[in-house]
PDB file of C-alpha atoms (C1' of nucleotides) in Angstrom:
ATOM      1  CA  UNK A   1      -7.226 176.527-120.048  1.00  0.00           C
ATOM      2  CA  UNK A   2      -4.165 176.540-117.762  1.00  0.00           C
ATOM      3  CA  UNK A   3      -3.795 179.307-115.556  1.00  0.00           C
ATOM      4  CA  UNK A   4      -1.289 180.533-112.838  1.00  0.00           C
ATOM      5  CA  UNK A   5      -1.494 183.115-110.208  1.00  0.00           C
ATOM      6  CA  UNK A   6       1.081 185.874-110.556  1.00  0.00           C
ATOM      7  CA  UNK A   7       2.326 188.851-108.245  1.00  0.00           C
ATOM      8  CA  UNK A   8       4.223 191.994-109.528  1.00  0.00           C
ATOM      9  CA  UNK A   9       3.653 191.214-113.086  1.00  0.00           C
ATOM     10  CA  UNK A  10       2.409 193.215-115.964  1.00  0.00           C
ATOM     11  CA  UNK A  11       2.063 191.295-119.223  1.00  0.00           C
ATOM     12  CA  UNK A  12       1.490 194.266-121.478  1.00  0.00           C
ATOM     13  CA  UNK A  13       4.546 196.258-120.236  1.00  0.00           C
ATOM     14  CA  UNK A  14       6.697 193.060-120.523  1.00  0.00           C
ATOM     15  CA  UNK A  15       5.749 192.318-124.100  1.00  0.00           C
ATOM     16  CA  UNK A  16       5.661 195.927-125.346  1.00  0.00           C
ATOM     17  CA  UNK A  17       8.725 197.308-123.869  1.00  0.00           C
ATOM     18  CA  UNK A  18      10.770 196.366-126.770  1.00  0.00           C
ATOM     19  CA  UNK A  19      12.748 193.323-125.662  1.00  0.00           C
ATOM     20  CA  UNK A  20      10.836 190.837-127.800  1.00  0.00           C
ATOM     21  CA  UNK A  21      10.021 190.998-131.459  1.00  0.00           C
ATOM     22  CA  UNK A  22       7.574 188.177-131.822  1.00  0.00           C
ATOM     23  CA  UNK A  23       4.701 188.867-129.636  1.00  0.00           C
ATOM     24  CA  UNK A  24       1.480 189.768-131.192  1.00  0.00           C
ATOM     25  CA  UNK A  25      -1.943 190.853-129.946  1.00  0.00           C
ATOM     26  CA  UNK A  26      -4.853 188.906-131.271  1.00  0.00           C
ATOM     27  CA  UNK A  27      -8.524 189.090-129.878  1.00  0.00           C
ATOM     28  CA  UNK A  28      -7.476 189.759-126.357  1.00  0.00           C
ATOM     29  CA  UNK A  29      -4.471 187.396-126.351  1.00  0.00           C
ATOM     30  CA  UNK A  30      -0.826 187.749-126.902  1.00  0.00           C
ATOM     31  CA  UNK A  31       0.585 185.098-129.102  1.00  0.00           C
ATOM     32  CA  UNK A  32       4.192 184.764-128.358  1.00  0.00           C
ATOM     33  CA  UNK A  33       6.794 182.803-130.498  1.00  0.00           C
ATOM     34  CA  UNK A  34      10.385 182.101-128.926  1.00  0.00           C
ATOM     35  CA  UNK A  35      12.605 179.831-131.019  1.00  0.00           C
ATOM     36  CA  UNK A  36      10.315 176.684-131.584  1.00  0.00           C
ATOM     37  CA  UNK A  37       7.884 177.543-128.935  1.00  0.00           C
ATOM     38  CA  UNK A  38       4.436 179.234-129.723  1.00  0.00           C
ATOM     39  CA  UNK A  39       2.033 179.947-126.950  1.00  0.00           C
ATOM     40  CA  UNK A  40      -0.740 182.478-125.996  1.00  0.00           C
ATOM     41  CA  UNK A  41      -1.337 184.322-122.849  1.00  0.00           C
ATOM     42  CA  UNK A  42      -3.748 186.866-121.255  1.00  0.00           C
ATOM     43  CA  UNK A  43      -3.801 188.522-117.908  1.00  0.00           C
ATOM     44  CA  UNK A  44      -6.668 189.423-115.626  1.00  0.00           C
ATOM     45  CA  UNK A  45      -5.359 191.064-112.386  1.00  0.00           C
ATOM     46  CA  UNK A  46      -3.298 188.314-110.696  1.00  0.00           C
ATOM     47  CA  UNK A  47      -4.272 185.596-112.992  1.00  0.00           C
ATOM     48  CA  UNK A  48      -2.343 184.498-115.998  1.00  0.00           C
ATOM     49  CA  UNK A  49      -4.067 182.338-118.530  1.00  0.00           C
ATOM     50  CA  UNK A  50      -2.032 180.607-121.131  1.00  0.00           C
ATOM     51  CA  UNK A  51      -1.931 177.741-123.599  1.00  0.00           C
ATOM     52  CA  UNK A  52       0.795 176.172-125.803  1.00  0.00           C
ATOM     53  CA  UNK A  53       3.612 175.624-123.331  1.00  0.00           C
ATOM     54  CA  UNK A  54       3.667 174.143-119.773  1.00  0.00           C
ATOM     55  CA  UNK A  55       3.844 176.251-116.493  1.00  0.00           C
ATOM     56  CA  UNK A  56       7.677 175.463-116.106  1.00  0.00           C
ATOM     57  CA  UNK A  57       8.418 177.168-119.390  1.00  0.00           C
ATOM     58  CA  UNK A  58       6.096 180.185-118.610  1.00  0.00           C
ATOM     59  CA  UNK A  59       7.712 180.597-115.370  1.00  0.00           C
ATOM     60  CA  UNK A  60      11.068 180.511-116.624  1.00  0.00           C
ATOM     61  CA  UNK A  61      10.349 182.665-119.651  1.00  0.00           C
ATOM     62  CA  UNK A  62       8.558 185.517-117.794  1.00  0.00           C
ATOM     63  CA  UNK A  63      11.214 185.147-114.912  1.00  0.00           C
ATOM     64  CA  UNK A  64       8.283 184.738-112.420  1.00  0.00           C
ATOM     65  CA  UNK A  65      10.631 183.067-110.046  1.00  0.00           C
ATOM     66  CA  UNK A  66      12.278 186.548-109.445  1.00  0.00           C
ATOM     67  CA  UNK A  67      11.336 188.751-106.501  1.00  0.00           C
ATOM     68  CA  UNK A  68      10.669 191.903-108.395  1.00  0.00           C
ATOM     69  CA  UNK A  69      10.313 194.067-105.225  1.00  0.00           C
ATOM     70  CA  UNK A  70      13.470 193.179-104.008  1.00  0.00           C
ATOM     71  CA  UNK A  71      14.950 194.275-107.388  1.00  0.00           C
ATOM     72  CA  UNK A  72      13.050 197.620-107.127  1.00  0.00           C
ATOM     73  CA  UNK A  73      14.622 198.122-103.571  1.00  0.00           C
ATOM     74  CA  UNK A  74      18.031 197.801-105.071  1.00  0.00           C
ATOM     75  CA  UNK A  75      17.641 200.013-108.106  1.00  0.00           C
ATOM     76  CA  UNK A  76      15.340 202.665-106.685  1.00  0.00           C
ATOM     77  CA  UNK A  77      18.000 205.127-105.780  1.00  0.00           C
ATOM     78  CA  UNK A  78      16.622 208.512-107.018  1.00  0.00           C
ATOM     79  CA  UNK A  79      13.351 210.132-108.021  1.00  0.00           C
ATOM     80  CA  UNK A  80      13.659 209.537-111.645  1.00  0.00           C
ATOM     81  CA  UNK A  81      14.039 205.875-111.411  1.00  0.00           C
ATOM     82  CA  UNK A  82      11.287 205.844-108.935  1.00  0.00           C
ATOM     83  CA  UNK A  83       9.107 207.291-111.381  1.00  0.00           C
ATOM     84  CA  UNK A  84      10.015 204.893-114.001  1.00  0.00           C
ATOM     85  CA  UNK A  85       9.217 202.175-111.646  1.00  0.00           C
ATOM     86  CA  UNK A  86       5.849 203.569-110.593  1.00  0.00           C
ATOM     87  CA  UNK A  87       5.042 203.940-114.293  1.00  0.00           C
ATOM     88  CA  UNK A  88       6.194 200.566-115.629  1.00  0.00           C
ATOM     89  CA  UNK A  89       5.618 198.452-112.665  1.00  0.00           C
ATOM     90  CA  UNK A  90       5.362 194.677-113.252  1.00  0.00           C
ATOM     91  CA  UNK A  91       7.652 194.733-116.308  1.00  0.00           C
ATOM     92  CA  UNK A  92       9.836 191.665-116.283  1.00  0.00           C
ATOM     93  CA  UNK A  93      12.910 191.071-118.283  1.00  0.00           C
ATOM     94  CA  UNK A  94      12.259 187.827-120.170  1.00  0.00           C
ATOM     95  CA  UNK A  95      14.715 184.799-120.663  1.00  0.00           C
ATOM     96  CA  UNK A  96      15.012 184.580-124.430  1.00  0.00           C
ATOM     97  CA  UNK A  97      16.393 182.014-126.555  1.00  0.00           C
ATOM     98  CA  UNK A  98      20.173 183.189-126.980  1.00  0.00           C
ATOM     99  CA  UNK A  99      20.405 182.474-130.613  1.00  0.00           C
ATOM    100  CA  UNK A 100      17.092 184.107-131.540  1.00  0.00           C
ATOM    101  CA  UNK A 101      18.108 186.969-129.231  1.00  0.00           C
ATOM    102  CA  UNK A 102      21.607 187.435-130.816  1.00  0.00           C
ATOM    103  CA  UNK A 103      20.129 187.490-134.415  1.00  0.00           C
ATOM    104  CA  UNK A 104      17.240 189.801-133.534  1.00  0.00           C
ATOM    105  CA  UNK A 105      19.710 192.332-131.865  1.00  0.00           C
ATOM    106  CA  UNK A 106      22.046 192.175-134.843  1.00  0.00           C
ATOM    107  CA  UNK A 107      19.040 193.277-136.706  1.00  0.00           C
ATOM    108  CA  UNK A 108      18.389 196.067-134.233  1.00  0.00           C
ATOM    109  CA  UNK A 109      21.428 198.002-135.291  1.00  0.00           C
ATOM    110  CA  UNK A 110      20.451 201.466-136.810  1.00  0.00           C
ATOM    111  CA  UNK A 111      16.889 200.088-137.123  1.00  0.00           C
ATOM    112  CA  UNK A 112      13.453 200.698-135.806  1.00  0.00           C
ATOM    113  CA  UNK A 113      11.444 198.166-133.712  1.00  0.00           C
ATOM    114  CA  UNK A 114       8.846 197.947-136.542  1.00  0.00           C
ATOM    115  CA  UNK A 115      11.525 197.041-139.105  1.00  0.00           C
ATOM    116  CA  UNK A 116      13.214 194.586-136.681  1.00  0.00           C
ATOM    117  CA  UNK A 117       9.842 192.775-136.216  1.00  0.00           C
ATOM    118  CA  UNK A 118       9.512 192.720-139.941  1.00  0.00           C
ATOM    119  CA  UNK A 119      13.014 191.329-140.730  1.00  0.00           C
ATOM    120  CA  UNK A 120      12.746 188.603-137.869  1.00  0.00           C
ATOM    121  CA  UNK A 121       9.289 187.629-139.322  1.00  0.00           C
ATOM    122  CA  UNK A 122      10.792 187.331-142.649  1.00  0.00           C
ATOM    123  CA  UNK A 123      13.632 185.295-141.616  1.00  0.00           C
ATOM    124  CA  UNK A 124      11.281 182.899-139.813  1.00  0.00           C
ATOM    125  CA  UNK A 125       9.001 182.389-142.768  1.00  0.00           C
ATOM    126  CA  UNK A 126      11.941 181.892-145.174  1.00  0.00           C
ATOM    127  CA  UNK A 127      14.295 179.787-142.842  1.00  0.00           C
ATOM    128  CA  UNK A 128      11.915 178.338-140.084  1.00  0.00           C
ATOM    129  CA  UNK A 129       9.190 175.979-139.881  1.00  0.00           C
ATOM    130  CA  UNK A 130       5.352 176.397-139.784  1.00  0.00           C
ATOM    131  CA  UNK A 131       3.784 176.568-136.439  1.00  0.00           C
ATOM    132  CA  UNK A 132       0.074 176.980-135.587  1.00  0.00           C
ATOM    133  CA  UNK A 133      -1.825 177.654-132.324  1.00  0.00           C
ATOM    134  CA  UNK A 134      -5.554 177.912-132.674  1.00  0.00           C
ATOM    135  CA  UNK A 135      -5.987 180.034-135.853  1.00  0.00           C
ATOM    136  CA  UNK A 136      -2.750 181.762-135.399  1.00  0.00           C
ATOM    137  CA  UNK A 137      -0.040 180.687-137.801  1.00  0.00           C
ATOM    138  CA  UNK A 138       3.540 181.615-137.609  1.00  0.00           C
ATOM    139  CA  UNK A 139       6.945 179.887-138.006  1.00  0.00           C
ATOM    140  CA  UNK A 140       9.664 178.829-135.690  1.00  0.00           C
ATOM    141  CA  UNK A 141      12.919 180.778-135.445  1.00  0.00           C
ATOM    142  CA  UNK A 142      15.594 179.271-137.903  1.00  0.00           C
ATOM    143  CA  UNK A 143      18.377 177.271-136.295  1.00  0.00           C
ATOM    144  CA  UNK A 144      21.995 178.311-136.059  1.00  0.00           C
ATOM    145  CA  UNK A 145      23.422 177.044-139.325  1.00  0.00           C
ATOM    146  CA  UNK A 146      20.632 177.762-141.465  1.00  0.00           C
ATOM    147  CA  UNK A 147      21.157 181.454-141.985  1.00  0.00           C
ATOM    148  CA  UNK A 148      24.296 181.462-144.249  1.00  0.00           C
ATOM    149  CA  UNK A 149      23.019 182.729-147.594  1.00  0.00           C
ATOM    150  CA  UNK A 150      23.704 186.347-147.492  1.00  0.00           C
ATOM    151  CA  UNK A 151      21.596 187.040-150.795  1.00  0.00           C
ATOM    152  CA  UNK A 152      18.502 185.366-149.119  1.00  0.00           C
ATOM    153  CA  UNK A 153      19.241 187.507-145.796  1.00  0.00           C
ATOM    154  CA  UNK A 154      19.160 190.601-147.965  1.00  0.00           C
ATOM    155  CA  UNK A 155      15.915 189.580-149.615  1.00  0.00           C
ATOM    156  CA  UNK A 156      14.435 189.346-145.957  1.00  0.00           C
ATOM    157  CA  UNK A 157      15.276 193.031-145.652  1.00  0.00           C
ATOM    158  CA  UNK A 158      18.287 192.566-143.334  1.00  0.00           C
ATOM    159  CA  UNK A 159      20.097 195.043-145.450  1.00  0.00           C
ATOM    160  CA  UNK A 160      23.681 195.668-144.422  1.00  0.00           C
ATOM    161  CA  UNK A 161      23.179 193.377-141.358  1.00  0.00           C
ATOM    162  CA  UNK A 162      22.917 190.408-143.662  1.00  0.00           C
ATOM    163  CA  UNK A 163      26.723 189.860-143.583  1.00  0.00           C
ATOM    164  CA  UNK A 164      26.617 189.947-139.824  1.00  0.00           C
ATOM    165  CA  UNK A 165      23.975 187.408-139.487  1.00  0.00           C
ATOM    166  CA  UNK A 166      25.992 185.136-141.680  1.00  0.00           C
ATOM    167  CA  UNK A 167      29.136 185.711-139.536  1.00  0.00           C
ATOM    168  CA  UNK A 168      27.106 184.831-136.440  1.00  0.00           C
ATOM    169  CA  UNK A 169      25.600 181.946-138.080  1.00  0.00           C
ATOM    170  CA  UNK A 170      29.138 180.517-139.070  1.00  0.00           C
ATOM    171  CA  UNK A 171      30.589 181.306-135.756  1.00  0.00           C
ATOM    172  CA  UNK A 172      28.219 180.078-133.084  1.00  0.00           C
ATOM    173  CA  UNK A 173      26.120 176.974-132.236  1.00  0.00           C
ATOM    174  CA  UNK A 174      23.474 176.555-129.602  1.00  0.00           C
ATOM    175  CA  UNK A 175      25.921 174.676-127.430  1.00  0.00           C
ATOM    176  CA  UNK A 176      28.358 177.581-127.664  1.00  0.00           C
ATOM    177  CA  UNK A 177      25.875 180.239-126.646  1.00  0.00           C
ATOM    178  CA  UNK A 178      24.473 178.140-123.908  1.00  0.00           C
ATOM    179  CA  UNK A 179      28.079 177.644-122.459  1.00  0.00           C
ATOM    180  CA  UNK A 180      28.824 181.377-122.697  1.00  0.00           C
ATOM    181  CA  UNK A 181      27.389 182.479-119.325  1.00  0.00           C
ATOM    182  CA  UNK A 182      29.565 180.231-117.369  1.00  0.00           C
ATOM    183  CA  UNK A 183      32.627 182.459-118.397  1.00  0.00           C
ATOM    184  CA  UNK A 184      31.289 185.282-116.670  1.00  0.00           C
ATOM    185  CA  UNK A 185      30.045 188.637-117.690  1.00  0.00           C
ATOM    186  CA  UNK A 186      33.217 190.102-119.240  1.00  0.00           C
ATOM    187  CA  UNK A 187      34.444 187.148-120.929  1.00  0.00           C
ATOM    188  CA  UNK A 188      31.014 186.389-122.452  1.00  0.00           C
ATOM    189  CA  UNK A 189      30.724 189.906-123.601  1.00  0.00           C
ATOM    190  CA  UNK A 190      34.083 189.912-125.199  1.00  0.00           C
ATOM    191  CA  UNK A 191      33.237 186.570-127.207  1.00  0.00           C
ATOM    192  CA  UNK A 192      30.042 187.997-128.405  1.00  0.00           C
ATOM    193  CA  UNK A 193      31.807 191.239-129.600  1.00  0.00           C
ATOM    194  CA  UNK A 194      34.166 188.972-131.768  1.00  0.00           C
ATOM    195  CA  UNK A 195      31.226 188.741-134.053  1.00  0.00           C
ATOM    196  CA  UNK A 196      31.119 191.481-136.670  1.00  0.00           C
ATOM    197  CA  UNK A 197      28.194 193.558-136.248  1.00  0.00           C
ATOM    198  CA  UNK A 198      27.944 193.145-132.491  1.00  0.00           C
ATOM    199  CA  UNK A 199      29.447 195.809-130.227  1.00  0.00           C
ATOM    200  CA  UNK A 200      28.626 197.254-126.830  1.00  0.00           C
ATOM    201  CA  UNK A 201      24.860 197.732-127.093  1.00  0.00           C
ATOM    202  CA  UNK A 202      24.019 194.517-129.006  1.00  0.00           C
ATOM    203  CA  UNK A 203      26.365 192.344-126.716  1.00  0.00           C
ATOM    204  CA  UNK A 204      24.574 193.879-123.686  1.00  0.00           C
ATOM    205  CA  UNK A 205      21.019 193.180-125.048  1.00  0.00           C
ATOM    206  CA  UNK A 206      22.004 189.577-125.578  1.00  0.00           C
ATOM    207  CA  UNK A 207      23.560 189.129-122.247  1.00  0.00           C
ATOM    208  CA  UNK A 208      20.660 190.828-120.478  1.00  0.00           C
ATOM    209  CA  UNK A 209      17.699 189.309-122.489  1.00  0.00           C
ATOM    210  CA  UNK A 210      18.936 185.858-122.904  1.00  0.00           C
ATOM    211  CA  UNK A 211      21.919 185.178-120.609  1.00  0.00           C
ATOM    212  CA  UNK A 212      20.630 186.318-117.128  1.00  0.00           C
ATOM    213  CA  UNK A 213      23.417 188.937-116.727  1.00  0.00           C
ATOM    214  CA  UNK A 214      20.811 191.386-114.958  1.00  0.00           C
ATOM    215  CA  UNK A 215      23.647 193.977-114.618  1.00  0.00           C
ATOM    216  CA  UNK A 216      24.116 194.591-118.307  1.00  0.00           C
ATOM    217  CA  UNK A 217      23.255 198.037-119.169  1.00  0.00           C
ATOM    218  CA  UNK A 218      22.618 198.493-122.990  1.00  0.00           C
ATOM    219  CA  UNK A 219      22.728 201.957-124.146  1.00  0.00           C
ATOM    220  CA  UNK A 220      20.648 202.828-127.137  1.00  0.00           C
ATOM    221  CA  UNK A 221      19.779 206.467-128.230  1.00  0.00           C
ATOM    222  CA  UNK A 222      16.680 206.793-125.945  1.00  0.00           C
ATOM    223  CA  UNK A 223      18.727 205.675-122.751  1.00  0.00           C
ATOM    224  CA  UNK A 224      21.682 207.742-123.824  1.00  0.00           C
ATOM    225  CA  UNK A 225      19.339 210.767-123.788  1.00  0.00           C
ATOM    226  CA  UNK A 226      17.910 209.970-120.401  1.00  0.00           C
ATOM    227  CA  UNK A 227      21.369 209.242-118.763  1.00  0.00           C
ATOM    228  CA  UNK A 228      22.752 212.592-120.226  1.00  0.00           C
ATOM    229  CA  UNK A 229      19.811 214.592-118.930  1.00  0.00           C
ATOM    230  CA  UNK A 230      19.027 212.972-115.590  1.00  0.00           C
ATOM    231  CA  UNK A 231      22.631 212.173-114.449  1.00  0.00           C
ATOM    232  CA  UNK A 232      25.130 214.339-116.377  1.00  0.00           C
ATOM    233  CA  UNK A 233      23.313 217.629-116.223  1.00  0.00           C
ATOM    234  CA  UNK A 234      22.562 217.368-119.930  1.00  0.00           C
ATOM    235  CA  UNK A 235      26.217 217.311-121.041  1.00  0.00           C
ATOM    236  CA  UNK A 236      27.345 214.841-123.550  1.00  0.00           C
ATOM    237  CA  UNK A 237      29.496 211.942-122.150  1.00  0.00           C
ATOM    238  CA  UNK A 238      30.818 209.096-123.874  1.00  0.00           C
ATOM    239  CA  UNK A 239      28.866 205.844-124.144  1.00  0.00           C
ATOM    240  CA  UNK A 240      31.681 204.137-122.305  1.00  0.00           C
ATOM    241  CA  UNK A 241      31.477 206.653-119.360  1.00  0.00           C
ATOM    242  CA  UNK A 242      27.715 206.301-119.133  1.00  0.00           C
ATOM    243  CA  UNK A 243      27.844 202.567-119.115  1.00  0.00           C
ATOM    244  CA  UNK A 244      30.665 202.544-116.378  1.00  0.00           C
ATOM    245  CA  UNK A 245      28.593 204.993-114.223  1.00  0.00           C
ATOM    246  CA  UNK A 246      25.223 203.146-114.634  1.00  0.00           C
ATOM    247  CA  UNK A 247      26.623 199.613-113.776  1.00  0.00           C
ATOM    248  CA  UNK A 248      28.077 201.135-110.504  1.00  0.00           C
ATOM    249  CA  UNK A 249      25.209 203.528-109.804  1.00  0.00           C
ATOM    250  CA  UNK A 250      22.352 200.913-110.235  1.00  0.00           C
ATOM    251  CA  UNK A 251      24.426 197.798-109.196  1.00  0.00           C
ATOM    252  CA  UNK A 252      23.402 194.259-109.766  1.00  0.00           C
ATOM    253  CA  UNK A 253      20.239 194.825-111.410  1.00  0.00           C
ATOM    254  CA  UNK A 254      21.208 197.793-113.666  1.00  0.00           C
ATOM    255  CA  UNK A 255      19.716 196.016-116.557  1.00  0.00           C
ATOM    256  CA  UNK A 256      16.263 196.262-114.807  1.00  0.00           C
ATOM    257  CA  UNK A 257      16.948 200.073-114.343  1.00  0.00           C
ATOM    258  CA  UNK A 258      17.904 200.440-118.012  1.00  0.00           C
ATOM    259  CA  UNK A 259      14.671 198.641-119.330  1.00  0.00           C
ATOM    260  CA  UNK A 260      12.497 200.832-116.983  1.00  0.00           C
ATOM    261  CA  UNK A 261      14.288 204.098-118.014  1.00  0.00           C
ATOM    262  CA  UNK A 262      13.930 203.027-121.537  1.00  0.00           C
ATOM    263  CA  UNK A 263      10.274 202.114-121.650  1.00  0.00           C
ATOM    264  CA  UNK A 264       9.339 205.198-119.479  1.00  0.00           C
ATOM    265  CA  UNK A 265      11.242 207.429-122.091  1.00  0.00           C
ATOM    266  CA  UNK A 266       9.381 205.821-124.959  1.00  0.00           C
ATOM    267  CA  UNK A 267       5.907 205.881-123.253  1.00  0.00           C
ATOM    268  CA  UNK A 268       6.405 209.511-122.367  1.00  0.00           C
ATOM    269  CA  UNK A 269       7.282 210.269-125.918  1.00  0.00           C
ATOM    270  CA  UNK A 270       4.060 208.377-126.917  1.00  0.00           C
ATOM    271  CA  UNK A 271       5.587 205.232-128.361  1.00  0.00           C
ATOM    272  CA  UNK A 272       4.225 202.592-126.142  1.00  0.00           C
ATOM    273  CA  UNK A 273       4.163 200.181-128.976  1.00  0.00           C
ATOM    274  CA  UNK A 274       6.266 200.176-131.862  1.00  0.00           C
ATOM    275  CA  UNK A 275       7.836 202.665-133.809  1.00  0.00           C
ATOM    276  CA  UNK A 276      11.436 203.696-133.305  1.00  0.00           C
ATOM    277  CA  UNK A 277      14.034 201.925-131.184  1.00  0.00           C
TER     278      UNK A 277
ATOM    279  C1'  DA B   1      12.525 214.193-153.353  1.00  0.00           C
ATOM    280  C1'  DG B   2      15.917 214.950-150.071  1.00  0.00           C
ATOM    281  C1'  DA B   3      16.903 214.567-145.003  1.00  0.00           C
ATOM    282  C1'  DC B   4      17.055 211.989-141.213  1.00  0.00           C
ATOM    283  C1'  DA B   5      16.910 207.998-137.788  1.00  0.00           C
ATOM    284  C1'  DG B   6      19.100 204.046-136.073  1.00  0.00           C
ATOM    285  C1'  DG B   7      24.348 200.847-134.051  1.00  0.00           C
ATOM    286  C1'  DG B   8      28.686 199.242-135.772  1.00  0.00           C
ATOM    287  C1'  DG B   9      32.844 199.355-138.221  1.00  0.00           C
ATOM    288  C1'  DA B  10      36.682 201.470-140.645  1.00  0.00           C
ATOM    289  C1'  DG B  11      39.453 205.042-141.444  1.00  0.00           C
ATOM    290  C1'  DT B  12      41.493 209.344-140.012  1.00  0.00           C
ATOM    291  C1'  DG B  13      43.400 212.880-136.712  1.00  0.00           C
TER     292       DG B  13
ATOM    293  C1'  DC C   1      40.993 208.731-127.396  1.00  0.00           C
ATOM    294  C1'  DA C   2      37.359 211.470-130.653  1.00  0.00           C
ATOM    295  C1'  DC C   3      35.326 212.348-135.011  1.00  0.00           C
ATOM    296  C1'  DT C   4      33.286 211.366-139.568  1.00  0.00           C
ATOM    297  C1'  DC C   5      31.499 208.643-143.187  1.00  0.00           C
ATOM    298  C1'  DC C   6      28.899 204.698-144.781  1.00  0.00           C
ATOM    299  C1'  DC C   7      26.139 200.521-144.647  1.00  0.00           C
ATOM    300  C1'  DC C   8      20.205 199.762-145.662  1.00  0.00           C
ATOM    301  C1'  DT C   9      15.403 200.653-145.141  1.00  0.00           C
ATOM    302  C1'  DG C  10      11.577 203.405-144.053  1.00  0.00           C
ATOM    303  C1'  DT C  11       9.178 207.396-142.753  1.00  0.00           C
ATOM    304  C1'  DC C  12       8.299 212.325-142.739  1.00  0.00           C
TER     305       DC C  12
END
DNA sequence: AGACAGGGGAGTG
DNA sequence: CACTCCCCTGTC
């Protein structure tokens, strides 16, 4: 079984912090599906054992090329974020497939993680192809162009997000999405937000989790609570102000700060795996 | 069984 | 700009 030595990496935090919806624990392994890739992985101390993809893919996917300590030095600017870093140490932001990421986070709007996982699974079963590793069976994620039937999307429990998925499906291609980052953060964000069903939070998730914009700071209800409490004396501030503040306050790796604050809040509330987003 | 959580959009003040 | 209602599904 191939393996690789890793530093500053925590597989469980990375896979269970809510950034991914197609990772599943099975008999001591995590099986991870990403677009048309399927691999398994487990960690023992500094050793990562894996199968199904090559080392190059793994390093890129888990962003093992990044110096996490350097990122901590940049974002660790107060006691609260320091506590989050101590609690979530080793959590890395993965580099997802942009299309799968876009559709997944369209599904995340007003939805719980459990439900998002279910919808993404149903979409894959219905529109993707079978994939198998060992005894683990799953499906590839459907390609752009295949998600245009609103009725079927509703049958996959997408609910009112079905129309938005179809809109995205008809508006973008893989080439379009892969070219987006070169336009820069603001322009890429504006383009994503042209898709009905994609506003600030969803756009920033896609930019952060699939386009390497590590300064993007998606604000969901959990992060909103934390920012209000820790940085605005509990007063209610507009999401726009919060985002503006956070991107300056935490700087070029604000997205990492966001993910640590988010994961800490959820762990403190006893929701390490699963329920609400 | 009825309230509520969860982003985004549309409409209104 | 801010506020309110609705979209759908699931849980409590």
